[in-house]
Amino acid sequence: MIGKAIYAGLMVGIGVSANLMLENPILGALLFSLALLVIMHNQLYLYTGKIGYFNFTKEQSKILVLGLLFNFIGCLFTVSMNCGDPTYIAEISRAAALKFEPSAIQLFIEAFFCGILMFTAVNSKKTIITVFCIMTFILLGYEHCVADFPFLYFVLSFENIIKFLLIILGNTIGSIFIHFLVKEKENGKKRL
């Protein structure tokens, strides 16, 4: 799981870098979707792709926390490898300053909707839906905890750590909420 979580984080970091460096936001969002397509195709471990299926066991809780930690490490590694480029540093610094500017409540709401889109992208298992879900969350500016982690480094403060924790919570609740709405009960009947 650790290797798969790091690999997933590396892919998200590549998506962050592509989205950050391309002047065309639509193309950047499209290329960001490559990250989730690779993650799904290779059955990698991405927290935001797994949390909707959480079943509240102690063992799964440990795996989720470790998975998230190693997603962060992979994403930060990819982004840090690009930091030798002054243009990249300028872009990520500018984006980081804007990333944590909204209120904590606004970031939570944006993360909640990102959680819904992430669950939908993974649960659909259809490439076109995955691509459009990812492009939508990127173009609307919704917050994804793994993708936001490198930005936190550039604007690290107590307030921004609290905001970041709310982003994780928003992704979690959004994903669990949408799965709750569509999952089948044990007797096979769908929830209304």
XYZ file of C-alpha atoms in Angstrom:
192
model
C 0.000 0.000 0.000
C 2.842 2.419 0.817
C 4.346 2.189 -2.668
C 0.924 2.561 -4.284
C 0.158 5.596 -2.103
C 3.467 7.280 -2.931
C 2.979 6.534 -6.637
C -0.523 8.049 -6.486
C 0.900 11.143 -4.787
C 3.602 11.423 -7.460
C 0.903 11.388 -10.133
C -1.134 14.066 -8.356
C 2.055 16.140 -8.111
C 2.535 15.797 -11.869
C -1.082 16.903 -12.331
C -0.495 19.909 -10.060
C 2.641 20.835 -12.030
C 0.921 20.498 -15.410
C -2.036 22.575 -14.279
C 0.233 25.183 -12.722
C 2.581 25.679 -15.660
C 0.180 25.677 -18.592
C -1.274 29.024 -19.585
C -4.434 27.408 -20.935
C -6.556 26.441 -17.883
C -8.652 23.950 -19.863
C -5.576 22.106 -21.086
C -4.106 22.196 -17.568
C -7.283 20.689 -16.122
C -7.370 18.057 -18.859
C -3.788 17.002 -18.177
C -4.466 16.943 -14.438
C -7.064 14.241 -15.114
C -4.234 12.006 -16.348
C -3.225 11.586 -12.710
C -6.510 9.973 -11.682
C -6.698 7.874 -14.836
C -3.246 6.423 -14.066
C -4.215 5.925 -10.417
C -7.403 4.076 -11.343
C -5.838 2.011 -14.132
C -2.940 0.883 -11.918
C -5.134 0.456 -8.817
C -3.025 2.892 -6.814
C -3.944 4.182 -3.367
C -5.298 7.747 -3.362
C -7.018 8.895 -0.172
C -9.680 10.884 -2.011
C -10.429 7.862 -4.184
C -10.764 5.527 -1.181
C -12.421 7.573 1.574
C -15.930 7.283 0.113
C -15.764 3.528 0.677
C -14.667 3.892 4.317
C -16.371 1.386 6.630
C -15.242 2.806 9.997
C -13.033 -0.036 11.198
C -9.877 0.561 13.223
C -7.735 -1.229 10.634
C -9.152 0.764 7.722
C -8.670 4.001 9.689
C -4.951 3.254 10.048
C -4.642 2.433 6.356
C -6.443 5.650 5.345
C -4.219 7.823 7.537
C -1.048 6.119 6.290
C -2.296 6.304 2.707
C -2.940 10.024 3.054
C 0.495 10.603 4.579
C 2.233 8.761 1.735
C 0.064 10.558 -0.845
C 1.377 13.815 0.646
C 4.969 12.573 0.460
C 4.633 11.533 -3.184
C 2.959 14.783 -4.225
C 5.449 16.949 -2.335
C 8.356 15.004 -3.857
C 7.141 15.654 -7.410
C 6.534 19.325 -6.767
C 9.863 19.791 -4.953
C 11.750 18.258 -7.900
C 10.425 21.105 -10.060
C 11.498 23.801 -7.613
C 14.861 24.278 -9.348
C 12.974 26.174 -12.038
C 12.549 29.859 -11.056
C 9.398 30.146 -13.185
C 7.887 27.175 -11.362
C 8.774 28.670 -7.959
C 7.158 31.973 -8.945
C 3.984 30.219 -10.162
C 3.586 27.929 -7.160
C 4.284 30.793 -4.733
C 1.655 32.952 -6.450
C -0.859 30.104 -6.489
C -0.135 29.202 -2.837
C -0.837 32.774 -1.707
C -4.242 32.614 -3.429
C -5.014 29.025 -2.388
C -5.491 29.730 1.319
C -6.937 33.224 0.952
C -10.645 32.207 1.188
C -12.308 31.680 4.556
C -12.100 28.302 6.266
C -15.809 27.733 5.620
C -15.432 28.501 1.907
C -12.492 26.091 1.630
C -14.491 23.399 3.436
C -17.416 23.850 1.006
C -15.093 23.710 -2.019
C -13.466 20.569 -0.580
C -16.883 19.004 0.046
C -17.817 19.382 -3.621
C -14.405 18.114 -4.692
C -15.071 15.017 -2.548
C -18.340 14.474 -4.412
C -16.607 14.791 -7.771
C -13.716 12.525 -6.729
C -16.066 9.788 -5.568
C -18.082 10.126 -8.776
C -14.914 9.969 -10.901
C -13.687 6.799 -9.199
C -17.044 5.093 -8.740
C -18.129 5.581 -12.368
C -15.153 3.628 -13.733
C -15.671 5.411 -17.043
C -12.821 7.421 -18.549
C -14.962 10.246 -19.917
C -16.732 10.773 -16.579
C -13.422 10.686 -14.721
C -11.896 13.273 -17.055
C -14.876 15.618 -16.786
C -15.107 15.276 -12.992
C -11.429 16.173 -12.615
C -11.611 19.024 -15.108
C -14.688 20.365 -13.314
C -13.091 20.423 -9.873
C -9.934 22.045 -11.259
C -11.724 24.689 -13.332
C -14.149 25.545 -10.511
C -11.275 25.840 -8.042
C -12.518 23.140 -5.691
C -10.019 21.987 -3.090
C -8.317 18.578 -3.160
C -6.284 17.810 -0.025
C -3.468 15.884 -1.732
C -3.134 18.424 -4.553
C -3.241 21.322 -2.049
C -0.567 19.908 0.253
C 2.485 21.335 -1.602
C 0.917 24.801 -1.584
C 0.681 24.676 2.211
C 4.483 24.520 2.393
C 4.763 27.958 0.759
C 2.262 29.658 3.102
C 2.711 27.621 6.269
C 0.959 29.147 9.278
C -1.280 27.914 12.074
C -4.340 29.411 10.358
C -3.517 27.710 7.063
C -2.936 24.360 8.785
C -6.448 24.627 10.265
C -7.817 25.510 6.830
C -5.957 22.553 5.337
C -7.426 20.179 7.939
C -10.868 21.477 6.949
C -10.042 20.707 3.311
C -9.276 17.103 4.306
C -12.535 16.998 6.277
C -14.505 18.479 3.370
C -13.101 15.937 0.892
C -13.903 13.167 3.373
C -17.470 14.224 4.127
C -18.291 14.988 0.475
C -17.100 11.596 -0.674
C -18.771 9.639 2.142
C -21.990 11.645 1.715
C -22.346 10.940 -2.006
C -21.514 7.268 -1.520
C -24.163 7.062 1.213
C -26.734 8.429 -1.235
C -26.054 5.804 -3.889
C -24.783 2.699 -2.125
C -26.827 -0.424 -2.003
C -28.125 -1.730 1.282
C -27.095 -5.210 2.316
C -30.403 -6.633 1.085
C -29.696 -5.273 -2.391
C -32.214 -2.402 -2.402
C -30.893 1.011 -3.270
C -31.345 3.939 -0.925
C -33.897 6.499 -2.011
